mmCIF file of N, CA and C in Angstrom:
data_model
loop_
_atom_site.group_PDB
_atom_site.id
_atom_site.type_symbol
_atom_site.label_atom_id
_atom_site.label_comp_id
_atom_site.label_asym_id
_atom_site.label_seq_id
_atom_site.Cartn_x
_atom_site.Cartn_y
_atom_site.Cartn_z
ATOM 1 N N MET A 1 -38.623 36.312 -0.838
ATOM 2 C CA MET A 1 -38.798 35.206 -2.281
ATOM 3 C C MET A 1 -37.356 34.630 -2.671
ATOM 4 N N PRO A 2 -37.814 33.274 -2.740
ATOM 5 C CA PRO A 2 -36.827 32.362 -3.049
ATOM 6 C C PRO A 2 -35.616 32.694 -4.304
ATOM 7 N N LYS A 3 -34.635 32.340 -4.319
ATOM 8 C CA LYS A 3 -33.766 32.430 -5.507
ATOM 9 C C LYS A 3 -34.201 31.424 -6.550
ATOM 10 N N VAL A 4 -33.746 32.082 -7.912
ATOM 11 C CA VAL A 4 -34.422 31.212 -8.911
ATOM 12 C C VAL A 4 -33.059 30.516 -9.202
ATOM 13 N N LYS A 5 -33.298 29.176 -9.870
ATOM 14 C CA LYS A 5 -32.306 28.172 -9.903
ATOM 15 C C LYS A 5 -32.065 28.121 -11.743
ATOM 16 N N THR A 6 -31.067 28.158 -11.921
ATOM 17 C CA THR A 6 -30.627 28.091 -13.366
ATOM 18 C C THR A 6 -30.934 26.500 -13.595
ATOM 19 N N ASN A 7 -31.368 26.166 -15.277
ATOM 20 C CA ASN A 7 -31.331 24.760 -15.694
ATOM 21 C C ASN A 7 -29.953 24.034 -15.431
ATOM 22 N N SER A 8 -29.848 23.049 -14.611
ATOM 23 C CA SER A 8 -28.479 22.590 -14.628
ATOM 24 C C SER A 8 -28.090 21.894 -15.779
ATOM 25 N N GLY A 9 -29.126 21.192 -16.582
ATOM 26 C CA GLY A 9 -28.719 20.534 -18.009
ATOM 27 C C GLY A 9 -28.241 21.658 -18.794
ATOM 28 N N ALA A 10 -28.653 22.758 -19.071
ATOM 29 C CA ALA A 10 -28.422 23.612 -20.078
ATOM 30 C C ALA A 10 -26.958 24.568 -19.470
ATOM 31 N N LYS A 11 -26.626 24.244 -18.003
ATOM 32 C CA LYS A 11 -25.519 25.060 -17.244
ATOM 33 C C LYS A 11 -24.245 24.121 -17.810
ATOM 34 N N LYS A 12 -24.347 23.043 -18.362
ATOM 35 C CA LYS A 12 -23.502 22.194 -18.484
ATOM 36 C C LYS A 12 -23.326 22.005 -20.036
ATOM 37 N N ARG A 13 -24.056 22.485 -20.727
ATOM 38 C CA ARG A 13 -24.142 22.406 -22.357
ATOM 39 C C ARG A 13 -23.765 23.673 -22.819
ATOM 40 N N PHE A 14 -23.679 24.812 -22.286
ATOM 41 C CA PHE A 14 -23.516 26.018 -23.051
ATOM 42 C C PHE A 14 -22.751 26.952 -22.117
ATOM 43 N N THR A 15 -21.879 27.715 -23.033
ATOM 44 C CA THR A 15 -21.162 28.716 -22.349
ATOM 45 C C THR A 15 -21.190 30.008 -22.880
ATOM 46 N N LEU A 16 -20.744 31.099 -22.446
ATOM 47 C CA LEU A 16 -20.846 32.433 -22.800
ATOM 48 C C LEU A 16 -19.780 32.915 -23.488
ATOM 49 N N THR A 17 -19.535 33.374 -24.877
ATOM 50 C CA THR A 17 -18.618 33.985 -25.034
ATOM 51 C C THR A 17 -18.024 35.453 -24.600
ATOM 52 N N GLY A 18 -17.029 36.163 -25.021
ATOM 53 C CA GLY A 18 -16.768 37.132 -24.394
ATOM 54 C C GLY A 18 -17.526 38.419 -24.847
ATOM 55 N N THR A 19 -18.238 38.247 -26.204
ATOM 56 C CA THR A 19 -19.091 38.969 -26.623
ATOM 57 C C THR A 19 -20.474 38.578 -26.147
ATOM 58 N N GLY A 20 -20.971 37.897 -25.609
ATOM 59 C CA GLY A 20 -22.138 37.622 -25.180
ATOM 60 C C GLY A 20 -22.951 36.670 -26.091
ATOM 61 N N LYS A 21 -22.274 36.046 -27.010
ATOM 62 C CA LYS A 21 -22.942 34.903 -27.872
ATOM 63 C C LYS A 21 -22.896 33.582 -26.947
ATOM 64 N N LEU A 22 -23.555 32.640 -27.246
ATOM 65 C CA LEU A 22 -23.483 31.311 -26.766
ATOM 66 C C LEU A 22 -22.838 30.198 -27.675
ATOM 67 N N LYS A 23 -22.201 29.551 -26.969
ATOM 68 C CA LYS A 23 -21.375 28.728 -27.513
ATOM 69 C C LYS A 23 -22.188 27.273 -27.359
ATOM 70 N N ARG A 24 -21.923 26.124 -28.185
ATOM 71 C CA ARG A 24 -22.435 24.649 -27.888
ATOM 72 C C ARG A 24 -21.194 23.907 -28.537
ATOM 73 N N LYS A 25 -21.661 22.500 -28.225
ATOM 74 C CA LYS A 25 -20.629 21.258 -28.868
ATOM 75 C C LYS A 25 -21.786 20.922 -29.769
ATOM 76 N N HIS A 26 -21.233 20.211 -30.904
ATOM 77 C CA HIS A 26 -21.841 19.099 -31.721
ATOM 78 C C HIS A 26 -22.295 17.863 -30.920
ATOM 79 N N ALA A 27 -23.549 17.373 -31.477
ATOM 80 C CA ALA A 27 -23.919 16.218 -31.249
ATOM 81 C C ALA A 27 -23.348 15.044 -31.864
ATOM 82 N N PHE A 28 -23.418 13.845 -31.472
ATOM 83 C CA PHE A 28 -23.222 12.611 -32.268
ATOM 84 C C PHE A 28 -21.640 12.194 -32.278
ATOM 85 N N LYS A 29 -21.020 12.651 -31.116
ATOM 86 C CA LYS A 29 -19.324 12.665 -30.714
ATOM 87 C C LYS A 29 -19.433 11.782 -29.635
ATOM 88 N N SER A 30 -19.858 11.353 -29.006
ATOM 89 C CA SER A 30 -19.704 10.628 -27.765
ATOM 90 C C SER A 30 -19.761 9.311 -27.872
ATOM 91 N N HIS A 31 -20.347 8.391 -28.452
ATOM 92 C CA HIS A 31 -20.198 7.004 -28.765
ATOM 93 C C HIS A 31 -20.646 6.375 -30.155
ATOM 94 N N ILE A 32 -20.524 5.274 -30.456
ATOM 95 C CA ILE A 32 -20.604 4.708 -31.564
ATOM 96 C C ILE A 32 -19.715 5.438 -32.548
ATOM 97 N N LEU A 33 -18.477 5.515 -32.452
ATOM 98 C CA LEU A 33 -17.405 6.373 -33.172
ATOM 99 C C LEU A 33 -16.746 5.400 -34.416
ATOM 100 N N THR A 34 -16.884 3.941 -34.237
ATOM 101 C CA THR A 34 -16.229 3.546 -35.156
ATOM 102 C C THR A 34 -16.850 3.372 -36.796
ATOM 103 N N LYS A 35 -18.199 3.617 -36.739
ATOM 104 C CA LYS A 35 -18.710 3.567 -38.269
ATOM 105 C C LYS A 35 -18.616 4.878 -38.809
ATOM 106 N N LYS A 36 -18.106 6.039 -37.920
ATOM 107 C CA LYS A 36 -17.901 7.338 -38.421
ATOM 108 C C LYS A 36 -16.783 7.599 -39.022
ATOM 109 N N THR A 37 -16.611 8.291 -40.227
ATOM 110 C CA THR A 37 -15.388 8.879 -40.743
ATOM 111 C C THR A 37 -14.633 9.812 -40.005
ATOM 112 N N LYS A 38 -13.002 9.435 -40.278
ATOM 113 C CA LYS A 38 -12.253 10.482 -39.553
ATOM 114 C C LYS A 38 -12.748 11.978 -39.790
ATOM 115 N N LYS A 39 -13.021 12.246 -40.925
ATOM 116 C CA LYS A 39 -13.676 13.504 -41.404
ATOM 117 C C LYS A 39 -14.522 14.273 -40.513
ATOM 118 N N GLN A 40 -15.637 13.089 -40.347
ATOM 119 C CA GLN A 40 -16.920 13.352 -39.712
ATOM 120 C C GLN A 40 -16.582 13.945 -38.137
ATOM 121 N N LYS A 41 -15.738 12.686 -37.650
ATOM 122 C CA LYS A 41 -15.566 12.989 -36.216
ATOM 123 C C LYS A 41 -14.659 14.314 -36.119
ATOM 124 N N ARG A 42 -13.808 14.678 -37.017
ATOM 125 C CA ARG A 42 -12.889 15.831 -36.966
ATOM 126 C C ARG A 42 -13.764 16.974 -36.677
ATOM 127 N N ASN A 43 -14.959 17.064 -37.681
ATOM 128 C CA ASN A 43 -15.582 18.219 -37.936
ATOM 129 C C ASN A 43 -16.700 18.319 -36.781
ATOM 130 N N LEU A 44 -17.053 17.274 -36.163
ATOM 131 C CA LEU A 44 -17.775 17.375 -34.848
ATOM 132 C C LEU A 44 -16.969 17.890 -33.766
ATOM 133 N N THR A 45 -15.861 17.966 -33.777
ATOM 134 C CA THR A 45 -14.783 18.548 -32.643
ATOM 135 C C THR A 45 -15.036 19.819 -32.493
ATOM 136 N N HIS A 46 -15.264 20.660 -33.530
ATOM 137 C CA HIS A 46 -15.192 22.212 -33.225
ATOM 138 C C HIS A 46 -16.644 22.463 -32.540
ATOM 139 N N VAL A 47 -16.338 23.781 -32.074
ATOM 140 C CA VAL A 47 -17.397 24.068 -31.253
ATOM 141 C C VAL A 47 -18.464 25.031 -32.248
ATOM 142 N N ALA A 48 -19.611 25.310 -31.787
ATOM 143 C CA ALA A 48 -20.521 26.206 -32.839
ATOM 144 C C ALA A 48 -20.929 26.937 -32.053
ATOM 145 N N LEU A 49 -21.765 28.147 -32.837
ATOM 146 C CA LEU A 49 -22.576 29.082 -32.026
ATOM 147 C C LEU A 49 -23.838 28.519 -32.041
ATOM 148 N N VAL A 50 -24.852 29.041 -31.092
ATOM 149 C CA VAL A 50 -26.230 28.754 -31.046
ATOM 150 C C VAL A 50 -26.964 29.555 -31.988
ATOM 151 N N ASP A 51 -27.801 28.826 -32.914
ATOM 152 C CA ASP A 51 -28.682 29.714 -33.570
ATOM 153 C C ASP A 51 -29.312 30.869 -33.281
ATOM 154 N N HIS A 52 -29.766 31.984 -33.798
ATOM 155 C CA HIS A 52 -30.325 33.281 -33.161
ATOM 156 C C HIS A 52 -31.526 32.661 -32.801
ATOM 157 N N SER A 53 -32.260 31.797 -33.421
ATOM 158 C CA SER A 53 -33.739 31.338 -33.185
ATOM 159 C C SER A 53 -34.063 30.684 -31.650
ATOM 160 N N ASN A 54 -32.756 29.926 -30.967
ATOM 161 C CA ASN A 54 -32.844 29.452 -29.839
ATOM 162 C C ASN A 54 -32.205 30.057 -29.077
ATOM 163 N N VAL A 55 -31.699 31.199 -29.078
ATOM 164 C CA VAL A 55 -30.915 32.310 -28.102
ATOM 165 C C VAL A 55 -31.563 32.459 -26.918
ATOM 166 N N ARG A 56 -32.962 32.954 -27.180
ATOM 167 C CA ARG A 56 -33.801 33.577 -26.325
ATOM 168 C C ARG A 56 -34.208 32.509 -25.416
ATOM 169 N N SER A 57 -34.438 31.474 -25.688
ATOM 170 C CA SER A 57 -34.982 30.044 -24.752
ATOM 171 C C SER A 57 -33.886 29.677 -23.840
ATOM 172 N N ILE A 58 -32.604 29.557 -24.640
ATOM 173 C CA ILE A 58 -31.351 29.176 -23.864
ATOM 174 C C ILE A 58 -31.079 30.220 -22.780
ATOM 175 N N ARG A 59 -31.141 31.561 -23.114
ATOM 176 C CA ARG A 59 -30.628 32.431 -22.052
ATOM 177 C C ARG A 59 -32.016 32.441 -21.165
ATOM 178 N N GLU A 60 -33.070 32.196 -21.280
ATOM 179 C CA GLU A 60 -33.736 32.025 -19.805
ATOM 180 C C GLU A 60 -33.484 30.740 -19.151
ATOM 181 N N LEU A 61 -33.082 29.761 -19.733
ATOM 182 C CA LEU A 61 -32.651 28.475 -18.798
ATOM 183 C C LEU A 61 -31.502 29.067 -17.975
ATOM 184 N N LEU A 62 -30.688 29.651 -18.611
ATOM 185 C CA LEU A 62 -29.196 30.000 -17.859
ATOM 186 C C LEU A 62 -29.528 31.210 -17.199
ATOM 187 N N LEU A 63 -30.791 31.870 -17.017
ATOM 188 C CA LEU A 63 -31.071 33.173 -16.046
ATOM 189 C C LEU A 63 -30.306 34.368 -16.597
ATOM 190 N N LEU A 64 -30.140 34.338 -18.032
ATOM 191 C CA LEU A 64 -29.266 35.708 -18.506
ATOM 192 C C LEU A 64 -30.306 36.594 -19.300
ATOM 193 N N ARG A 65 -31.085 37.400 -18.659
ATOM 194 C CA ARG A 65 -31.957 38.277 -18.771
ATOM 195 C C ARG A 65 -31.510 39.700 -19.663
#
């Protein structure tokens, strides 16, 4: 039986914490930053946890069953 591959897009976007939760980065921080306020850009810098409603599907993409 062949190996099952992880989704390479999800692999780049999500990381596991020590307790097994999923970390993600905020969107809207990569370009067109001149029209965004300093406060907005600063708040987008922080990492966030994935919402529990999406955890199951992301864990499937990362093959974390």
